[in-house]
Short mmCIF file of C-alpha atoms in Angstrom, two decimals:
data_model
loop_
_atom_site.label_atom_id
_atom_site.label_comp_id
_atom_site.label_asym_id
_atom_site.label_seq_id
_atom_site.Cartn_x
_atom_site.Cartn_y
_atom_site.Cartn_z
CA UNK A 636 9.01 -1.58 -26.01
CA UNK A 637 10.21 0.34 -29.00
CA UNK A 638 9.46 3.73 -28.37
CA UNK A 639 10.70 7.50 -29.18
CA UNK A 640 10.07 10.44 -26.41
CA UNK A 641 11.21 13.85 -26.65
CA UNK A 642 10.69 16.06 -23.83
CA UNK A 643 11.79 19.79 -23.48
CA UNK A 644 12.32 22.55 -21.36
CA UNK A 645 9.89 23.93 -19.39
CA UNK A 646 7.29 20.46 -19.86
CA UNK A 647 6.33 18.47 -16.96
CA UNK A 648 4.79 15.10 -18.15
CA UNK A 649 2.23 12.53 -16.57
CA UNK A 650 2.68 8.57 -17.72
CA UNK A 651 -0.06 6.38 -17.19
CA UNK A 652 -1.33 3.35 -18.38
CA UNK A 653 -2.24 0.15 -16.90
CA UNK A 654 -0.57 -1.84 -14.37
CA UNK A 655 1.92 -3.69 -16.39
CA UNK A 656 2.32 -1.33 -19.63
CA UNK A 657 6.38 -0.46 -18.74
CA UNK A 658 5.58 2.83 -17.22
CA UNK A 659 8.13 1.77 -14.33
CA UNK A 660 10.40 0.07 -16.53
CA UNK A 661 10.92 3.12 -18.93
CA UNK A 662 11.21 5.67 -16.14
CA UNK A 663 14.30 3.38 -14.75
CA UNK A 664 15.98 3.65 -18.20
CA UNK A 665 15.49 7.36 -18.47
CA UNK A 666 17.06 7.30 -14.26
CA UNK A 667 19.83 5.11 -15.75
CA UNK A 668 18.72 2.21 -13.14
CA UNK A 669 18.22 -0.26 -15.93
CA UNK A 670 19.72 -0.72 -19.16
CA UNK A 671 17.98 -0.50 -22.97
CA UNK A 672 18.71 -1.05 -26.44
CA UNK A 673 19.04 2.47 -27.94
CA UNK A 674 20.06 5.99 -26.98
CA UNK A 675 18.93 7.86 -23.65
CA UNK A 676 20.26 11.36 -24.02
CA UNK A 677 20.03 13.72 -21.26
CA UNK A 678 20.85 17.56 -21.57
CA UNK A 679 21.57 19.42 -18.01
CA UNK A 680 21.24 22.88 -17.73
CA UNK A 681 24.43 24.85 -16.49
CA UNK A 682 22.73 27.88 -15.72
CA UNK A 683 20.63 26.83 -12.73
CA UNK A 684 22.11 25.99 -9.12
CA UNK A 685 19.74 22.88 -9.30
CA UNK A 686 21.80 19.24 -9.02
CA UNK A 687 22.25 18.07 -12.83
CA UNK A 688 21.13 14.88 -11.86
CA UNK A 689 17.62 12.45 -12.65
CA UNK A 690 16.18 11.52 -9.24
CA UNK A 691 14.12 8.33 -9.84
CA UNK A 692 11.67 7.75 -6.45
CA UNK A 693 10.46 4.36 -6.55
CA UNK A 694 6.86 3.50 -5.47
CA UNK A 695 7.61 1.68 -2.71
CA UNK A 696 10.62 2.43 -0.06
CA UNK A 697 13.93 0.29 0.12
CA UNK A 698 15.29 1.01 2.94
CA UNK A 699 17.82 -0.89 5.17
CA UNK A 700 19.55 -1.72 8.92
CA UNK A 701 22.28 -0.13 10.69
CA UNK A 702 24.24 -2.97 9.40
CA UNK A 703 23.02 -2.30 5.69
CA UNK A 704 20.98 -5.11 4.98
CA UNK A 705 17.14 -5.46 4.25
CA UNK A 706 16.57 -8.45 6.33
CA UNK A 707 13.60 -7.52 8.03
CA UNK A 708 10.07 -9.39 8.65
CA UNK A 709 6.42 -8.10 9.15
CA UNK A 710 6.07 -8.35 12.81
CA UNK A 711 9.54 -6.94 13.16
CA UNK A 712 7.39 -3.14 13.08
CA UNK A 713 5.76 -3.71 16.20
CA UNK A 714 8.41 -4.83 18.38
CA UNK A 715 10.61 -1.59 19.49
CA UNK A 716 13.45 -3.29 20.28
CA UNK A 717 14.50 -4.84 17.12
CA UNK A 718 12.83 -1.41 16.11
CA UNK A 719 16.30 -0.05 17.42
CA UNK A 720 17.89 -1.59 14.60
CA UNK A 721 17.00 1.16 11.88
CA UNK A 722 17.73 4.58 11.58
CA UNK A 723 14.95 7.58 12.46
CA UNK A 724 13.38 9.46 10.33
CA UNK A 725 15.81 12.77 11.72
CA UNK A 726 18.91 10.18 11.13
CA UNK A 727 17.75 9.60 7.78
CA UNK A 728 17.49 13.48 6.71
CA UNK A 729 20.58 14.02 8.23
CA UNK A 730 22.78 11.76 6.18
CA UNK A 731 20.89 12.27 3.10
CA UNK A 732 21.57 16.47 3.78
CA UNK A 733 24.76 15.26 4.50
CA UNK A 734 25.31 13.56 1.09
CA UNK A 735 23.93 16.12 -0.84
CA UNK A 736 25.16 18.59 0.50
CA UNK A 737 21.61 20.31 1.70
CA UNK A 738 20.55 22.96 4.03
CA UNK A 739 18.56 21.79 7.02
CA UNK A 740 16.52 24.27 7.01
CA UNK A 741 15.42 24.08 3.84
CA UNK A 742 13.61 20.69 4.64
CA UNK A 743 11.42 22.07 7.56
CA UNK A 744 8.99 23.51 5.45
CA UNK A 745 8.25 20.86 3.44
CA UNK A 746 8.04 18.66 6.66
CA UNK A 747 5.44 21.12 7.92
CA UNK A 748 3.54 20.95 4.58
CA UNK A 749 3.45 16.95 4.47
CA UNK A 750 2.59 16.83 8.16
CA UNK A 751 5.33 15.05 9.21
CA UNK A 752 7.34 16.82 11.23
CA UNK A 753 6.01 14.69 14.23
CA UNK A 754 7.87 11.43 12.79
CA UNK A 755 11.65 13.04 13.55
CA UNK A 756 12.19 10.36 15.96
CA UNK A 757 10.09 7.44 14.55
CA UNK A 758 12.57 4.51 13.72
CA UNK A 759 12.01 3.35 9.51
CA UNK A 760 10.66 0.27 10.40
CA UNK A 761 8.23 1.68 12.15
CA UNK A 762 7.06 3.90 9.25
CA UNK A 763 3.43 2.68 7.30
CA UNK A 764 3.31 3.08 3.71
CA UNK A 765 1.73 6.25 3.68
CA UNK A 766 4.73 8.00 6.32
CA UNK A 767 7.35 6.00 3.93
CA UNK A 768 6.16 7.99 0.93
CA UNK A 769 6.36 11.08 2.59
CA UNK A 770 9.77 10.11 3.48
CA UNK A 771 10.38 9.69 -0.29
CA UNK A 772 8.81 13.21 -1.06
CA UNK A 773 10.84 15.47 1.33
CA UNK A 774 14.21 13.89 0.09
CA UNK A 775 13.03 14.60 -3.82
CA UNK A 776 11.55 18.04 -2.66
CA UNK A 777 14.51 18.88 -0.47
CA UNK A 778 17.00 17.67 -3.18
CA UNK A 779 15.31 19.49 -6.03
CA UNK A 780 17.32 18.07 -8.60
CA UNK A 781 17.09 18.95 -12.62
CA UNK A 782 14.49 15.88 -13.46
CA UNK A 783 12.19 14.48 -11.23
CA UNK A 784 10.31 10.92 -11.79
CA UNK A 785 8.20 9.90 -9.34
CA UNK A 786 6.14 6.32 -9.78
CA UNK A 787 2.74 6.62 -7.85
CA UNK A 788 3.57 9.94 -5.82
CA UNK A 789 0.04 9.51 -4.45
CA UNK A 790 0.40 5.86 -2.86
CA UNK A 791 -1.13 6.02 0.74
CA UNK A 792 -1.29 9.50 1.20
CA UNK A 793 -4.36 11.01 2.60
CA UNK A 794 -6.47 13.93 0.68
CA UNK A 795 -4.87 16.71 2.75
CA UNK A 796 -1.64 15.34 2.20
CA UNK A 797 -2.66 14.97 -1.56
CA UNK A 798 -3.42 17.77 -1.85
CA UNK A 799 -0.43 19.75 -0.14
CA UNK A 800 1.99 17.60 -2.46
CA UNK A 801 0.56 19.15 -5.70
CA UNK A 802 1.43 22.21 -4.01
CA UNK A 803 4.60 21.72 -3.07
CA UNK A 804 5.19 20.24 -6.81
CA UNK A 805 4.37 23.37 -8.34
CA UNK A 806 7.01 25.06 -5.66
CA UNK A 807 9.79 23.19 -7.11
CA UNK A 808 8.40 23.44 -10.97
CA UNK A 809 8.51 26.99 -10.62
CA UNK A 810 12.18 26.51 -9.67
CA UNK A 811 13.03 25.16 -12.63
CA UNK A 812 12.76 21.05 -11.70
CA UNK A 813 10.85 19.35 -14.76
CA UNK A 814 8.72 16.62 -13.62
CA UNK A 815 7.94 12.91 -15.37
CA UNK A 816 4.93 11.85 -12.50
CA UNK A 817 4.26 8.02 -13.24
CA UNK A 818 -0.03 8.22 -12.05
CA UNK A 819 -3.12 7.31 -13.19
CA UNK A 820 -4.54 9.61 -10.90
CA UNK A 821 -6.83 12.31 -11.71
CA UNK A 822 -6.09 14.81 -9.47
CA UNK A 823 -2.44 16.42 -10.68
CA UNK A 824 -0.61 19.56 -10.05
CA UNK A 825 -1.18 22.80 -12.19
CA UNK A 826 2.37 22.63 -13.35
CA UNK A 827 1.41 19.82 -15.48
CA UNK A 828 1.10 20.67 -19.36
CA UNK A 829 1.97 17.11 -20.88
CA UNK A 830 0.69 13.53 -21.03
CA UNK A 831 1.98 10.27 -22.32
CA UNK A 832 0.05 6.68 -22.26
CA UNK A 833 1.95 3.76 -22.88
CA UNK A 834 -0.40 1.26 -24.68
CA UNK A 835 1.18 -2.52 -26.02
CA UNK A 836 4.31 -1.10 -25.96
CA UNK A 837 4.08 2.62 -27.49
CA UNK A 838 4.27 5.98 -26.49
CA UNK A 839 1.50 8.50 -27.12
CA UNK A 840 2.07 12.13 -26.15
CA UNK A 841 -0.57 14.91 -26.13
CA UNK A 842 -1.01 18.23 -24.53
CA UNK A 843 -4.39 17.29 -23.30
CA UNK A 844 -4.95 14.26 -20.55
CA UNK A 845 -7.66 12.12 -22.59
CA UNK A 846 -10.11 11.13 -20.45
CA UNK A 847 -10.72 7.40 -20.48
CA UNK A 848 -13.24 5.44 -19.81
CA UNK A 849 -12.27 2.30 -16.69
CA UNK A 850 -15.23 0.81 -16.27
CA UNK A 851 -14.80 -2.98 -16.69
CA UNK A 852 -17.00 -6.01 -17.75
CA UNK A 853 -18.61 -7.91 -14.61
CA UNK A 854 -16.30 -10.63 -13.53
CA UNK A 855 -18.18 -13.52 -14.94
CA UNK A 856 -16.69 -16.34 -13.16
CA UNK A 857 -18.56 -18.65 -10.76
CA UNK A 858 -17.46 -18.23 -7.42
CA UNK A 859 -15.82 -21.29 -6.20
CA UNK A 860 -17.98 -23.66 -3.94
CA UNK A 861 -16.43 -23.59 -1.37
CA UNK A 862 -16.57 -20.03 -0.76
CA UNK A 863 -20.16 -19.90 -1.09
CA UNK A 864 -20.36 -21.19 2.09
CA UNK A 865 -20.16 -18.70 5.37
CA UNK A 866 -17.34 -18.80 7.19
CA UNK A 867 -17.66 -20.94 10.45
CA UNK A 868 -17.85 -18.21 13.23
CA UNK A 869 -16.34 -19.05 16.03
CA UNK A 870 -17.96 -16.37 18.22
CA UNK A 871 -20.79 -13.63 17.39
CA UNK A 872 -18.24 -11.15 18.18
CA UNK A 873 -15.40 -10.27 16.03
CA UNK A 874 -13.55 -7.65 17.72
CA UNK A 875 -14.00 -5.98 20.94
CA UNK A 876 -11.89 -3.31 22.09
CA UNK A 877 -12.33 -1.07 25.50
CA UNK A 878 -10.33 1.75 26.06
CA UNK A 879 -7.25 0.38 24.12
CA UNK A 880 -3.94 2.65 24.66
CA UNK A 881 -1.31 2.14 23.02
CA UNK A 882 2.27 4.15 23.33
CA UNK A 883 6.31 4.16 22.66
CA UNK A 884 7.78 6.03 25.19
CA UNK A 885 6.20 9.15 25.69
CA UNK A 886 3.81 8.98 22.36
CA UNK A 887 0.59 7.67 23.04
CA UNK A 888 -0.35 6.67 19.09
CA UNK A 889 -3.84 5.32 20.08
CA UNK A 890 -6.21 6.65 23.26
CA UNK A 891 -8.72 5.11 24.74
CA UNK A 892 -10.34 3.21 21.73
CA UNK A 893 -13.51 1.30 22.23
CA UNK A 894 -14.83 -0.64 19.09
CA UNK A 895 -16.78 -3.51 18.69
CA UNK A 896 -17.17 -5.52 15.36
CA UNK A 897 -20.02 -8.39 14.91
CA UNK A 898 -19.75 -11.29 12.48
CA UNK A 899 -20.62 -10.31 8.78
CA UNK A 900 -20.43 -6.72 9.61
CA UNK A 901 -18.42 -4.85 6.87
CA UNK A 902 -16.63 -1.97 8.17
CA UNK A 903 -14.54 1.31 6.61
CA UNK A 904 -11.70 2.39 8.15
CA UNK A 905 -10.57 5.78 7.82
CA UNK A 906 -7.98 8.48 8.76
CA UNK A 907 -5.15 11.18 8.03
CA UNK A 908 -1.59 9.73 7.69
CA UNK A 909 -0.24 9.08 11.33
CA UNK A 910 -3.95 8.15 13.04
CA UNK A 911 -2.84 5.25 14.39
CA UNK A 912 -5.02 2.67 11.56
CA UNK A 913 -2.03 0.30 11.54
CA UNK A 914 -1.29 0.02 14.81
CA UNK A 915 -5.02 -0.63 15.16
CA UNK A 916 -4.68 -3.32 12.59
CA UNK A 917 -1.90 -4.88 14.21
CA UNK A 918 -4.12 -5.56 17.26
CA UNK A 919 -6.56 -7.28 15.48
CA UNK A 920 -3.77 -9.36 13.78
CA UNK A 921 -2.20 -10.57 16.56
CA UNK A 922 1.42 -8.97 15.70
CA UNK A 923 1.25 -6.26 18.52
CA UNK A 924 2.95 -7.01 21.58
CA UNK A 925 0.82 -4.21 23.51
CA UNK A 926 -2.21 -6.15 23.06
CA UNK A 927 -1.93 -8.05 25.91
CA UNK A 928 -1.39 -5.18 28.20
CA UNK A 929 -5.40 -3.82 27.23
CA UNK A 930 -8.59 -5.20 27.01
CA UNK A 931 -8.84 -6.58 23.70
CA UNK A 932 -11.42 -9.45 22.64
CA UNK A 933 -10.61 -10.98 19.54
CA UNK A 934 -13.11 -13.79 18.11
CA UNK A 935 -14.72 -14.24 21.70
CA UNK A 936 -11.86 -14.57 23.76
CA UNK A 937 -9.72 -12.03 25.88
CA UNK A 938 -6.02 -11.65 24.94
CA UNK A 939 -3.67 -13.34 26.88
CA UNK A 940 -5.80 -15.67 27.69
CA UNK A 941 -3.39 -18.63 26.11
CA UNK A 942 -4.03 -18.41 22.59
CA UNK A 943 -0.54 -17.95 20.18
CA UNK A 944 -0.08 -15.43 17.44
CA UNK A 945 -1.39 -18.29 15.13
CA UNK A 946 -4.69 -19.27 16.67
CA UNK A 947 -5.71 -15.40 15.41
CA UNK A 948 -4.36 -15.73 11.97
CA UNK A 949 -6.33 -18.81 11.32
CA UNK A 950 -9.28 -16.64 11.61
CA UNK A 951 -8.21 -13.63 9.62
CA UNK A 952 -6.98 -13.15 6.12
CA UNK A 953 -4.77 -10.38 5.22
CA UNK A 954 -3.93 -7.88 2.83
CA UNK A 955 -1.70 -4.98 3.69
CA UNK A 956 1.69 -2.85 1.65
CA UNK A 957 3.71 -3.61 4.88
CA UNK A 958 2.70 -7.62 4.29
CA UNK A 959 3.30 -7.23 0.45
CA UNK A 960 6.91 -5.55 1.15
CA UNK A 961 7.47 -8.92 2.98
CA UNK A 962 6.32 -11.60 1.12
CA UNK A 963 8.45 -14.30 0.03
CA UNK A 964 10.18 -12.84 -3.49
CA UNK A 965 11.32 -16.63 -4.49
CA UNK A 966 7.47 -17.87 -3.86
CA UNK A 967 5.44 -18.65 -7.34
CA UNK A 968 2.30 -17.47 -8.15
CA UNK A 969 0.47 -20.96 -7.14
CA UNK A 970 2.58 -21.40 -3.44
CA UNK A 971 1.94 -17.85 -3.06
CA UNK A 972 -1.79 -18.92 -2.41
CA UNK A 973 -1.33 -21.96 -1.41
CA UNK A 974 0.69 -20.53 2.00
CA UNK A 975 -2.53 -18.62 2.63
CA UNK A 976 -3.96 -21.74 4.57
CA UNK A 977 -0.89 -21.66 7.00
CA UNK A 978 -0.26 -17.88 7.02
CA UNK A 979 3.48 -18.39 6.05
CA UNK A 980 4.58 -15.55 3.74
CA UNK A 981 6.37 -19.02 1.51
CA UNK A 982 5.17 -22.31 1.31
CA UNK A 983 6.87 -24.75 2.82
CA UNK A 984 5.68 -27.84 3.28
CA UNK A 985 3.19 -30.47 0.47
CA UNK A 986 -0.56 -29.52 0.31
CA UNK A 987 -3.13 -32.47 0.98
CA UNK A 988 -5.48 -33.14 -2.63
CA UNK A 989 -8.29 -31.58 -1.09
CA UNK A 990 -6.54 -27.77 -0.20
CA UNK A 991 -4.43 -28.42 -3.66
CA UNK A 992 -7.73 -28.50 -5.69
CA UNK A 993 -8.82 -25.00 -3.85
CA UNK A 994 -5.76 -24.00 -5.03
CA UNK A 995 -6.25 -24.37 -8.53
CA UNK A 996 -10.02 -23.65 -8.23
CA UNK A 997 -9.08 -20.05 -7.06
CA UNK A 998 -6.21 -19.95 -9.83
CA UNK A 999 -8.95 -20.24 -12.66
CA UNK A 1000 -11.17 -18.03 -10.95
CA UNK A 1001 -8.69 -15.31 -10.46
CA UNK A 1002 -7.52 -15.59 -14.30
CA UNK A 1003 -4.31 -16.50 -13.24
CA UNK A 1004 -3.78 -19.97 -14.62
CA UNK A 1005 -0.89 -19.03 -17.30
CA UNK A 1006 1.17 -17.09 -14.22
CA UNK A 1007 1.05 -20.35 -11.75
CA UNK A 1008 4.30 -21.20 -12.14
CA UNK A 1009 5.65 -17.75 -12.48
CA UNK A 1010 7.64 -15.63 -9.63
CA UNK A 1011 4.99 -13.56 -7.68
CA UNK A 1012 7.78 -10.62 -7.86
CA UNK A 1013 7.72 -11.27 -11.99
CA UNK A 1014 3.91 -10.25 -12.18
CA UNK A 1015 2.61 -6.93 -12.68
CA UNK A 1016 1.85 -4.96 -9.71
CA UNK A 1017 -1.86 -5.50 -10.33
CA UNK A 1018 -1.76 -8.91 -10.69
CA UNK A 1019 0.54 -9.35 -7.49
CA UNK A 1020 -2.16 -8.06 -5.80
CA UNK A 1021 -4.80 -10.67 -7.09
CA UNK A 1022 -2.68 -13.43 -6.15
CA UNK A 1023 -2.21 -12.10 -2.68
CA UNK A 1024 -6.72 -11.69 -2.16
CA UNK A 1025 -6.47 -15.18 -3.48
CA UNK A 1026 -3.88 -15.85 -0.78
CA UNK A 1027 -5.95 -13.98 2.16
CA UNK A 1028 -9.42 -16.18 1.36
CA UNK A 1029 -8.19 -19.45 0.26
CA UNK A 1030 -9.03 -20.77 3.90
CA UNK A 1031 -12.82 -18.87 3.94
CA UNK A 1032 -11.86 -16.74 7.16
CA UNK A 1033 -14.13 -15.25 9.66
CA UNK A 1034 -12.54 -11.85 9.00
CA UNK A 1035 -11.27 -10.32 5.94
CA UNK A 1036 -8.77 -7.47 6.29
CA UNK A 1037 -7.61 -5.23 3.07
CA UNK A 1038 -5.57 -2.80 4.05
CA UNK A 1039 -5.56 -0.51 0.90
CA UNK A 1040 -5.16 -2.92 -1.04
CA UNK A 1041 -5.26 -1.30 -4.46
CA UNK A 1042 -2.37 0.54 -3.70
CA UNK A 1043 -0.51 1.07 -6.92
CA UNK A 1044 -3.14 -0.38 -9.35
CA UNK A 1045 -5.07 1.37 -12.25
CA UNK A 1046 -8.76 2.50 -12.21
CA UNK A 1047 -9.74 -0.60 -13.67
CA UNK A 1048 -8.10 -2.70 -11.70
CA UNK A 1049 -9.18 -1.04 -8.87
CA UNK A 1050 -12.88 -1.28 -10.02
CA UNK A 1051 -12.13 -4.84 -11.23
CA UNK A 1052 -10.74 -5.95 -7.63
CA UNK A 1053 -13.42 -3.91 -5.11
CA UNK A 1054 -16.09 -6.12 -7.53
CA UNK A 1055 -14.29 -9.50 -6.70
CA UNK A 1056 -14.54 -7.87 -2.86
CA UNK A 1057 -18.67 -7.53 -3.22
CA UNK A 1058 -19.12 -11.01 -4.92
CA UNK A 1059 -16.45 -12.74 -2.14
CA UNK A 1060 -18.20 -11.33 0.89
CA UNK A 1061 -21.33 -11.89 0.04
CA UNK A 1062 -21.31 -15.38 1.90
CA UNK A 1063 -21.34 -13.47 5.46
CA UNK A 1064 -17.50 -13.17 5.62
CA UNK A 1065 -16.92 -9.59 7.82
CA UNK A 1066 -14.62 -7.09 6.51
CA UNK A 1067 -12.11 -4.34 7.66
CA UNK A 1068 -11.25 -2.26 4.66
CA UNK A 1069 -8.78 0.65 4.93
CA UNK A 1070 -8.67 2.98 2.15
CA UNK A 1071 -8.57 6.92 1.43
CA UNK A 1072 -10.31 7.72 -1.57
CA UNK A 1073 -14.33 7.37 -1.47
CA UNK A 1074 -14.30 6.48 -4.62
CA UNK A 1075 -13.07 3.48 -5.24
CA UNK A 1076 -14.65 0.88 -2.39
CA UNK A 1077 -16.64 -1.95 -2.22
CA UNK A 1078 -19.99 -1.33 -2.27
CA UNK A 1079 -20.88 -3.99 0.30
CA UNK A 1080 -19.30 -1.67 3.11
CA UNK A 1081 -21.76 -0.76 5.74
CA UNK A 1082 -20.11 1.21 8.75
CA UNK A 1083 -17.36 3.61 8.93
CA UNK A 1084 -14.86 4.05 11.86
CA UNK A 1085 -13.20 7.69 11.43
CA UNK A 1086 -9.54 8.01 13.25
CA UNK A 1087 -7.69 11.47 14.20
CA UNK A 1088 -4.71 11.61 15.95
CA UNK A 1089 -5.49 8.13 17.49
CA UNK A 1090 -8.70 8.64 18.63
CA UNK A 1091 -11.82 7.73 17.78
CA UNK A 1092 -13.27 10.18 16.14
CA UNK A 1093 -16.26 8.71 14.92
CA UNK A 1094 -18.53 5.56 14.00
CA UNK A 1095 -21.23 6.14 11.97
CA UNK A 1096 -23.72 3.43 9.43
CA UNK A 1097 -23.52 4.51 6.38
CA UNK A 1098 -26.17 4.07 3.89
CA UNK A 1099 -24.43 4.69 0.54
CA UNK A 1100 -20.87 5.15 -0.45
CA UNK A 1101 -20.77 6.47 -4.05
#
């Protein structure tokens, strides 16, 4: 990037582009996070009691361990004792009021606002993406500082909580905080009056958001052969839950669930921040200890019934944030995949010729054949994502879960990935698909299950999702 950006009192900017472009990278220059050839100057105000300070909040949460390390692992959520091992969500706020030298009081209202005043004495790890993003929020909203830059302030937040944000956004705008909101999202605050695309390395301001057109080209490559085939079911029932509860101490987080999935069904899975869809998930996945304390069927058989963690992964493929935070950083883009057919989050041991050639055959198909050798961490959010659907059905599985997996991607992307979704399941293969805006889904999706406050609230067929 070579690039010139002015920005003055009283403007609050959005920076999009696609996946990729340096919108990230830029924003971390202007935060002084990373270093650039050239000049970043930054003007504070000294008549305003707001911190003269740039508060950078990264897309995704980096948080650590009493001990201050970020050693953790994906099953390590559902397991309350190691739980123990982070702060809560109160902890947190504390120290960071602490630091900052904050009122307490001043954070309850945005708490309220977010809905997440519940999650006081939730421990980090615990957190899902959505709840970690919230975290994020109330610290920048709470702080309030002179410049604001949030990347992807929308990532797994529900519409009410969407909504509420822009609200609360405005609050602080009005108090004198200019914003730089990294989003390709079409819903904004009011308070925004500015717009900026980076394209092949430029900067393009206007006053007006263009409106651009995302729709794609049809993927044109042949689906490999041996994903034409169905998946080998192992039993005519997926899932079968009856009356499921589920609880840490005193908080029950799901009641009395009763759901029942078939083979080739595809299913929508819905629900405000806090529902209970991940712990729901991490039934079905085998990762939650609880499960064998309920009447839970997975792929025919009851739970507890002597089958290991791994005997339900080799049915299920998996896409989720929480998995993504915890994927192997020193994996390449080709072992990446590859440790799909032992559901390792690294490869670690030789592939036979036969699995090494479905390697490569979902490399080409993907478009990913000039980042094979590359560091899955080095790739574009977008394409990180691709490698890791390549990853989930490189062993055909009986049951393909996405849990909103276009978290953090453009419109086209998004469009681009939901139609490699439709073409993929259209051998039979049954789906679970978690996501929040209506919008942007597959199209093969054929029933919706509808959480609230983890309950079922509803199930319904639907006949078209627009």
């Amino acid at each position: 990037m070579d690039l010139n950006w002015t920005i003055n009192t009283g403007e609050n900017w959005v920076l999009f582009g696609k996946s990729g472009s340096g919108k990230t990278s830029l924003a971390k220059i202007i935060a002084g996070l990373e270093k650039a050839i050239g000049e970043v100057n930054i003007d504070f105000k000294t008549d305003t009691n707001l911190p003269p300070e740039v508060l950078f909040v990264e897309s995704w949460y980096q948080f650590k361990n009493l001990e201050g390390v970020a050693n953790f692992y994906y099953q390590q959520r559902y397991t309350s004792q190691q739980a123990k091992d982070t702060l809560t969500v109160h902890a947190e706020l504390v120290g960071y009021g602490k630091e900052k030298g904050l009122h307490f009081d001043k954070v309850e209202p945005i708490l309220e606002a977010l809905n997440f005043s519940s999650f006081a004495s939730s421990q980090l790890i615990e957190l899902s993406s959505g709840e970690h993003k919230k975290l994020q929020l109330v610290k920048a909203l709470w702080l309030k500082p002179q410049l604001l830059i949030i990347d992807q302030p929308y990532t797994g937040l529900d519409a009410a909580s969407r909504k509420n944000l822009n609200i609360l956004l405005d609050e602080v705008s009005a108090k004198g905080v200019q914003m730089i909101l990294i989003s390709n999202d079409a819903e904004l605050p009011a308070s925004i009056n500015r717009y900026a695309e980076i394209k092949d390395g430029q900067i393009s301001v206007s006053d007006i958001r263009k409106i651009k057109s995302f729709s794609t080209e049809k993927h044109n490559r042949e689906i490999p052969d041996f994903l034409k085939e169905s998946p080998v079911y192992s039993s005519k029932n997926i899932i079968k839950m009856v009356d499921v509860n589920i609880s840490y101490g005193e908080k029950q987080v799901l009641k009395n669930i009763n759901w029942e999935v078939k083979a080739g069904e595809k299913w929508l899975l819905q629900g405000h921040n806090g529902s209970g869809k991940s712990t729901l998930l991490s039934l079905v996945n085998g990762d939650h200890p609880q499960s064998y304390a309920n009447e839970l069927y997975l792929f025919g058989k009851r739970r507890g019934s002597g089958e290991s963690i791994w005997d339900i992964k080799q049915h299920i493929g998996l896409i989720s944030p929480e998995f993504h935070w915890y994927f192997d950083a020193s994996a390449t883009v080709w072992q990446s995949i590859a440790s799909g057919f032992y559901d390792t989050v690294g490869l670690f041991q030789q592939l036979p010729y036969t699995k090494s050639k479905q390697v490569d055959e979902l490399v080409e198909y993907f478009g990913l054949t000039a980042s094979k050798n590359e560091l899955l961490k080095s790739l574009p959010l977008g394409k990180q994502r691709l490698v890791l659907l390549a990853r989930t059905i490189i062993k055909n599985p009986e049951l393909l879960i996405l849990d909103e997996p276009c978290q953090g991607l453009d419109q086209q992307q998004t469009q681009h990935f939901n139609q490699l979704i439709d073409e993929l399941c259209s051998n039979g293969m049954t789906l679970i698909y978690v996501g929040h805006f209506e919008s942007q889904l597959p199209t093969c999706i054929e029933k919706r299950i509808l959480l609230e406050k983890g309950e079922v609230k509803s199930t319904e067929v639907i006949e078209e999702l627009i």
